Coordinates of C-alpha atoms in Angstrom, one line a residue:
Chain A
M23 CA 12.0 22.8 9.2
S24 CA 13.5 21.2 6.1
V25 CA 11.1 18.9 4.4
H26 CA 13.1 17.8 1.4
R27 CA 12.7 14.1 0.5
V28 CA 15.4 11.7 1.3
V29 CA 16.3 8.3 -0.2
T30 CA 14.7 5.8 2.1
G31 CA 13.4 3.0 -0.2
S32 CA 9.9 3.8 1.1
R33 CA 7.4 6.6 0.4
N34 CA 5.5 6.0 3.6
G35 CA 6.6 4.6 6.9
L36 CA 3.3 3.0 7.8
T37 CA 3.3 0.3 5.0
D38 CA 6.7 -1.0 6.0
W39 CA 6.0 -0.8 9.7
L40 CA 2.8 -2.8 9.3
A41 CA 4.4 -5.2 6.8
Q42 CA 7.1 -5.9 9.4
R43 CA 4.5 -6.9 12.0
V44 CA 2.3 -9.0 9.6
T45 CA 5.3 -10.9 8.2
A46 CA 6.5 -11.5 11.8
A47 CA 3.1 -13.1 12.6
I48 CA 3.2 -15.2 9.4
M49 CA 6.7 -16.5 10.3
A50 CA 5.6 -17.3 13.9
V51 CA 2.6 -19.3 12.6
Y52 CA 4.8 -21.2 10.2
T53 CA 7.3 -22.0 12.9
V54 CA 4.6 -23.4 15.1
I55 CA 3.2 -25.5 12.2
V56 CA 6.6 -26.9 11.3
L57 CA 7.3 -27.7 15.0
I58 CA 4.0 -29.5 15.3
V59 CA 4.6 -31.5 12.0
L60 CA 8.2 -32.4 13.0
L61 CA 7.5 -33.3 16.7
G62 CA 4.1 -34.9 16.1
G63 CA 5.2 -37.1 13.1
P64 CA 7.5 -40.0 12.7
P65 CA 11.2 -39.6 13.5
I66 CA 12.8 -37.3 10.9
S67 CA 14.7 -39.0 8.1
Y68 CA 15.5 -38.0 4.5
A69 CA 12.5 -39.9 3.2
V70 CA 10.1 -38.2 5.8
W71 CA 11.6 -34.8 5.0
K72 CA 11.3 -35.3 1.2
D73 CA 7.7 -36.6 1.6
L74 CA 6.8 -33.6 3.7
F75 CA 8.1 -31.2 1.0
T76 CA 6.4 -33.0 -1.9
Q77 CA 3.0 -31.9 -0.5
G78 CA 1.7 -28.8 -2.1
W79 CA 0.5 -27.1 1.1
M80 CA 4.0 -27.4 2.7
R81 CA 5.6 -25.9 -0.4
V82 CA 3.2 -23.0 -0.5
A83 CA 3.5 -22.4 3.3
T84 CA 7.3 -22.5 3.0
L85 CA 7.2 -20.1 0.1
L86 CA 4.9 -17.7 2.2
F87 CA 7.4 -18.0 5.0
A88 CA 10.3 -17.3 2.8
A89 CA 8.5 -14.3 1.2
S90 CA 7.7 -13.0 4.6
L91 CA 11.2 -13.4 5.8
C92 CA 12.5 -11.5 2.7
W93 CA 10.1 -8.6 3.2
H94 CA 10.8 -8.5 6.9
M95 CA 14.5 -8.5 6.2
W96 CA 14.2 -5.7 3.7
V97 CA 12.4 -3.5 6.1
G98 CA 15.0 -4.3 8.9
V99 CA 18.0 -3.8 6.7
R100 CA 16.5 -0.6 5.2
N101 CA 16.0 0.7 8.7
I102 CA 19.7 0.1 9.5
L103 CA 20.8 1.8 6.3
M104 CA 18.6 4.8 7.0
D105 CA 20.2 5.2 10.4
Y106 CA 23.9 4.5 9.6
A107 CA 24.5 5.0 5.8
K108 CA 24.3 8.8 5.6
P109 CA 25.5 9.7 2.1
E110 CA 22.4 9.2 -0.1
G111 CA 24.3 7.7 -3.1
L112 CA 25.9 5.1 -0.8
R113 CA 22.5 4.4 0.8
L114 CA 20.8 3.9 -2.5
A115 CA 23.6 1.6 -3.7
L116 CA 23.5 -0.5 -0.5
Q117 CA 19.7 -0.6 -0.8
V118 CA 19.8 -1.9 -4.3
M119 CA 22.4 -4.5 -3.3
T120 CA 20.2 -5.6 -0.5
L121 CA 17.1 -5.9 -2.7
L122 CA 19.1 -7.9 -5.3
T123 CA 20.5 -10.2 -2.6
I124 CA 17.0 -10.8 -1.2
A125 CA 15.6 -11.4 -4.7
A126 CA 18.3 -13.9 -5.4
Y127 CA 17.6 -15.7 -2.1
L128 CA 13.9 -15.8 -2.9
G129 CA 14.5 -17.2 -6.4
W130 CA 16.8 -19.8 -4.9
T131 CA 14.1 -20.8 -2.4
L132 CA 11.6 -21.2 -5.2
H133 CA 14.1 -23.4 -7.1
I134 CA 14.7 -25.6 -4.1
L135 CA 11.0 -26.0 -3.4
W136 CA 9.8 -26.9 -6.9
R137 CA 12.8 -28.6 -8.5
Chain B
M21 CA 30.5 13.8 48.0
K22 CA 32.6 13.7 44.8
L23 CA 31.2 15.1 41.6
S24 CA 33.0 14.4 38.3
I25 CA 31.7 17.0 35.9
Y26 CA 32.1 17.4 32.1
R27 CA 33.8 20.6 31.3
Y28 CA 34.1 22.3 27.9
N29 CA 34.4 25.9 27.0
P30 CA 34.7 26.0 23.2
E31 CA 36.4 29.4 23.4
K32 CA 39.3 28.1 25.6
D33 CA 39.4 24.3 25.5
A34 CA 40.7 22.2 22.6
R35 CA 38.7 19.3 23.9
P36 CA 36.3 18.4 26.7
Y37 CA 37.6 17.1 30.0
M38 CA 36.3 15.8 33.3
Q39 CA 36.8 17.9 36.4
D40 CA 36.4 16.5 40.0
Y41 CA 34.8 18.5 42.8
E42 CA 34.6 17.5 46.5
V43 CA 31.5 18.9 48.0
Q44 CA 30.7 19.0 51.7
L45 CA 27.0 18.3 52.0
E46 CA 24.9 19.8 54.8
H47 CA 21.8 18.4 56.4
S48 CA 19.6 20.7 54.4
D49 CA 21.0 19.5 51.0
R50 CA 18.4 17.1 49.7
M51 CA 18.8 17.1 45.9
L52 CA 21.6 16.7 43.5
L53 CA 21.1 20.3 42.3
D54 CA 22.1 21.4 45.9
A55 CA 25.4 19.7 45.5
L56 CA 25.9 21.2 42.0
I57 CA 25.2 24.7 43.3
K58 CA 27.9 24.0 46.0
A59 CA 30.3 23.0 43.2
K60 CA 29.6 26.2 41.4
A61 CA 30.3 28.2 44.6
Q62 CA 33.8 26.7 44.5
D63 CA 34.3 27.4 40.8
D64 CA 32.1 30.0 39.2
S65 CA 33.2 29.1 35.7
L66 CA 31.2 25.9 36.0
S67 CA 28.1 26.4 33.8
F68 CA 24.7 24.7 33.9
R69 CA 21.1 25.7 33.5
R70 CA 18.6 25.7 36.3
S71 CA 15.5 27.8 37.1
C72 CA 12.6 26.5 39.1
R73 CA 14.7 23.9 41.1
E74 CA 11.6 21.7 41.6
G75 CA 11.1 19.7 38.4
V76 CA 8.7 22.0 36.7
C77 CA 10.8 24.0 34.2
G78 CA 12.9 21.2 32.9
S79 CA 15.9 23.4 32.3
D80 CA 18.5 21.5 34.4
A81 CA 18.3 18.2 32.5
M82 CA 21.6 16.4 32.3
N83 CA 23.2 12.9 32.2
I84 CA 23.6 11.7 35.8
N85 CA 25.8 8.6 36.2
G86 CA 24.9 7.5 32.6
K87 CA 21.1 8.2 32.8
N88 CA 19.3 11.4 31.8
G89 CA 17.5 13.1 34.6
L90 CA 16.8 16.4 36.5
P91 CA 19.3 17.1 39.3
C92 CA 16.6 19.2 41.0
I93 CA 14.4 16.2 41.7
T94 CA 17.2 13.6 42.0
K95 CA 17.6 12.7 45.7
L96 CA 21.1 12.8 47.0
A97 CA 20.1 9.9 49.3
D98 CA 19.5 7.7 46.2
L99 CA 22.9 8.4 44.7
P100 CA 26.4 6.9 45.4
Q101 CA 29.1 9.0 46.9
H102 CA 30.7 9.5 43.4
V103 CA 28.4 11.0 40.8
T104 CA 29.4 11.7 37.2
L105 CA 27.6 14.5 35.4
R106 CA 27.6 15.0 31.6
P107 CA 25.5 17.1 29.3
L108 CA 22.5 15.5 27.6
P109 CA 23.9 13.1 25.0
G110 CA 23.9 13.7 21.3
Q111 CA 23.4 17.4 21.4
P112 CA 25.9 20.2 20.6
V113 CA 27.5 21.4 23.8
V114 CA 27.4 25.2 24.3
R115 CA 29.4 25.1 27.4
D116 CA 30.0 22.5 30.2
L117 CA 26.5 21.0 31.0
I118 CA 24.6 23.4 28.7
V119 CA 23.5 22.0 25.4
D120 CA 22.1 23.6 22.3
M121 CA 18.4 22.7 22.3
T122 CA 17.6 24.3 18.9
Q123 CA 17.0 21.0 17.1
F124 CA 14.9 19.6 19.9
F125 CA 12.6 22.7 19.8
K126 CA 12.5 22.7 16.0
Q127 CA 11.1 19.2 16.2
Y128 CA 8.7 20.2 18.9
H129 CA 7.4 23.2 16.8
S130 CA 7.1 20.9 13.7
I131 CA 4.1 19.1 15.3
Q132 CA 2.1 22.3 15.7
P133 CA 2.0 22.2 19.5
Y134 CA -1.3 24.1 19.9
V135 CA -5.0 23.4 19.5
V136 CA -6.2 24.0 15.9
N137 CA -9.9 24.7 15.7
H138 CA -11.6 26.2 12.7
E139 CA -14.9 27.1 14.3
A140 CA -15.5 30.6 15.7
P141 CA -14.4 30.7 19.3
P142 CA -17.3 30.5 21.8
E143 CA -17.9 33.3 24.2
R144 CA -16.2 31.5 27.0
E145 CA -13.8 28.5 26.7
R146 CA -14.3 25.4 24.5
L147 CA -15.6 22.9 27.0
Q148 CA -14.6 19.2 27.4
S149 CA -16.4 16.4 29.2
P150 CA -14.5 14.8 32.1
A151 CA -13.8 11.8 29.9
Q152 CA -12.4 13.9 27.1
R153 CA -10.2 15.7 29.7
E154 CA -9.1 12.4 31.0
E155 CA -7.6 11.6 27.6
L156 CA -5.0 14.3 28.1
N157 CA -3.6 12.8 31.4
G158 CA -0.1 11.4 30.9
L159 CA 0.4 13.7 27.9
Y160 CA 0.0 17.4 29.0
E161 CA 2.4 17.0 32.0
C162 CA 5.5 17.0 29.7
I163 CA 7.9 19.8 30.7
L164 CA 10.1 19.5 27.5
C165 CA 13.3 18.9 29.5
A166 CA 14.6 16.7 26.5
C167 CA 15.7 13.8 28.8
C168 CA 13.7 11.4 26.6
S169 CA 14.6 12.6 23.2
T170 CA 18.3 12.8 24.0
A171 CA 18.2 9.2 25.4
C172 CA 16.8 7.9 22.1
P173 CA 19.3 6.4 19.6
S174 CA 16.9 7.2 16.7
F175 CA 17.0 10.9 17.8
W176 CA 20.8 10.7 18.0
W177 CA 21.1 9.3 14.4
N178 CA 18.4 11.5 12.8
P179 CA 17.7 14.6 15.0
D180 CA 16.8 16.6 11.9
K181 CA 14.3 14.1 10.6
F182 CA 12.9 12.1 13.5
V183 CA 10.5 14.1 15.8
G184 CA 11.7 12.3 18.9
P185 CA 9.7 11.0 21.9
A186 CA 9.0 14.4 23.4
G187 CA 7.7 15.9 20.2
L188 CA 5.7 12.7 19.4
L189 CA 4.1 12.7 22.9
Q190 CA 3.0 16.3 22.3
A191 CA 1.8 15.3 18.8
Y192 CA -0.5 12.8 20.4
R193 CA -1.5 15.2 23.1
F194 CA -3.1 17.4 20.4
I195 CA -4.4 14.5 18.4
A196 CA -6.1 13.2 21.5
D197 CA -7.6 16.7 22.4
S198 CA -11.3 16.8 21.7
R199 CA -11.1 20.5 20.9
D200 CA -8.5 20.0 18.1
Q201 CA -9.8 19.5 14.5
D202 CA -6.6 19.0 12.7
T203 CA -6.1 15.2 13.3
A204 CA -5.9 14.3 9.6
A205 CA -3.2 16.9 8.9
R206 CA -1.3 15.9 12.1
L207 CA -1.3 12.3 11.0
D208 CA -0.2 13.2 7.4
N209 CA 2.6 15.2 9.0
L210 CA 3.9 12.0 10.7
E211 CA 3.4 9.4 8.1
D212 CA 6.8 9.6 6.3
P213 CA 9.5 7.0 6.9
Y214 CA 11.4 9.2 9.4
R215 CA 9.2 11.5 11.5
L216 CA 7.3 8.8 13.5
F217 CA 8.6 5.5 12.2
R218 CA 12.2 5.8 13.4
C219 CA 10.8 4.8 16.8
H220 CA 11.5 1.1 17.3
S221 CA 9.9 1.0 20.8
I222 CA 13.1 0.5 22.8
M223 CA 11.5 2.6 25.5
N224 CA 14.6 4.5 26.7
C225 CA 12.3 7.5 26.8
V226 CA 10.0 5.8 29.3
D227 CA 13.0 4.7 31.4
V228 CA 14.4 8.2 31.8
C229 CA 11.3 10.5 31.9
P230 CA 11.5 12.4 35.2
K231 CA 7.8 13.0 35.1
G232 CA 7.0 9.3 34.7
L233 CA 5.4 9.7 31.3
N234 CA 5.2 7.1 28.6
P235 CA 6.0 8.5 25.1
T236 CA 6.2 4.9 23.7
R237 CA 2.5 4.4 24.5
A238 CA 1.6 7.7 22.8
I239 CA 3.6 6.7 19.7
G240 CA 1.8 3.4 19.7
K241 CA -1.5 5.2 19.7
I242 CA -0.5 7.4 16.8
K243 CA 0.5 4.2 14.9
D244 CA -2.8 2.6 15.7
L245 CA -4.7 5.7 14.3
L246 CA -2.5 5.6 11.1
V247 CA -3.4 1.9 10.7
K248 CA -7.1 2.5 11.4
R249 CA -7.4 5.2 8.8
S250 CA -5.5 3.3 6.1
V251 CA -7.2 -0.1 6.3

């Protein structure tokens, strides 16, 4: 049985598998909180929305959600690339592009939340 | 009954083709394998594996109307009048319905399918309590027919790196065995990104297993053990 290492973007499958589940739970909790805030509060308007996002806890919760989404997305896209992008050079290039795109989105989210 | 059967002889045919057989069933014909044997009586160039003809040896696994199964235990009464038979998907075809199982068995051997115990063997056998023996139910019954692994897209994409449901069911069978002392090494062997973690729990394996086994549950238990020892 060949045991040579292949480019996967991960040294160990467990961390990513577990991370995917934990980040999914964080996203589910955030979704419930946002639904409660939006449905339980006054009718949504620009002022209400802006007021909501000036609160520190909402910014931190949203950042946690965005970070979870990014990590979740990385594991998912990496899984797809592992299955379908067979040449290792191509896979590495696509993985780097994915990571850069995710980092850009996360940076953009930070900018939106704290500008 | 009409059988449409995948035919391919690499020595003669440029490409595979489907051939139809009209089979006259008799009252004593109960299983799909009976019809298949009648088709072979018409055309002895038709090739397929079969041995025990009662779902124990696992050699006649094939794709029956789009779903993997064993013709020897597939009742004719449960099938439509037109049945399409193809080789197990994703495997190299040796001829007609016979596939090359080398990769499947390589993966099976890679999980060390035997009890590893470093203590001196007792005079008689290593005993288990009834509860310990119970742990092996639903695991030891696997006949290695490959219906599950060849129904698994992860095994289609990475047959050389992903152990596949059959191999992983057996991996857990030895992890769960109270007489085995190699659990840590067995878990190490599965912790890379491919061997175990290509399973995304789509449960095609459970859907097709002719013995009614549940590889997804066994895979979940291996993942649980990996999580427990790492946190």
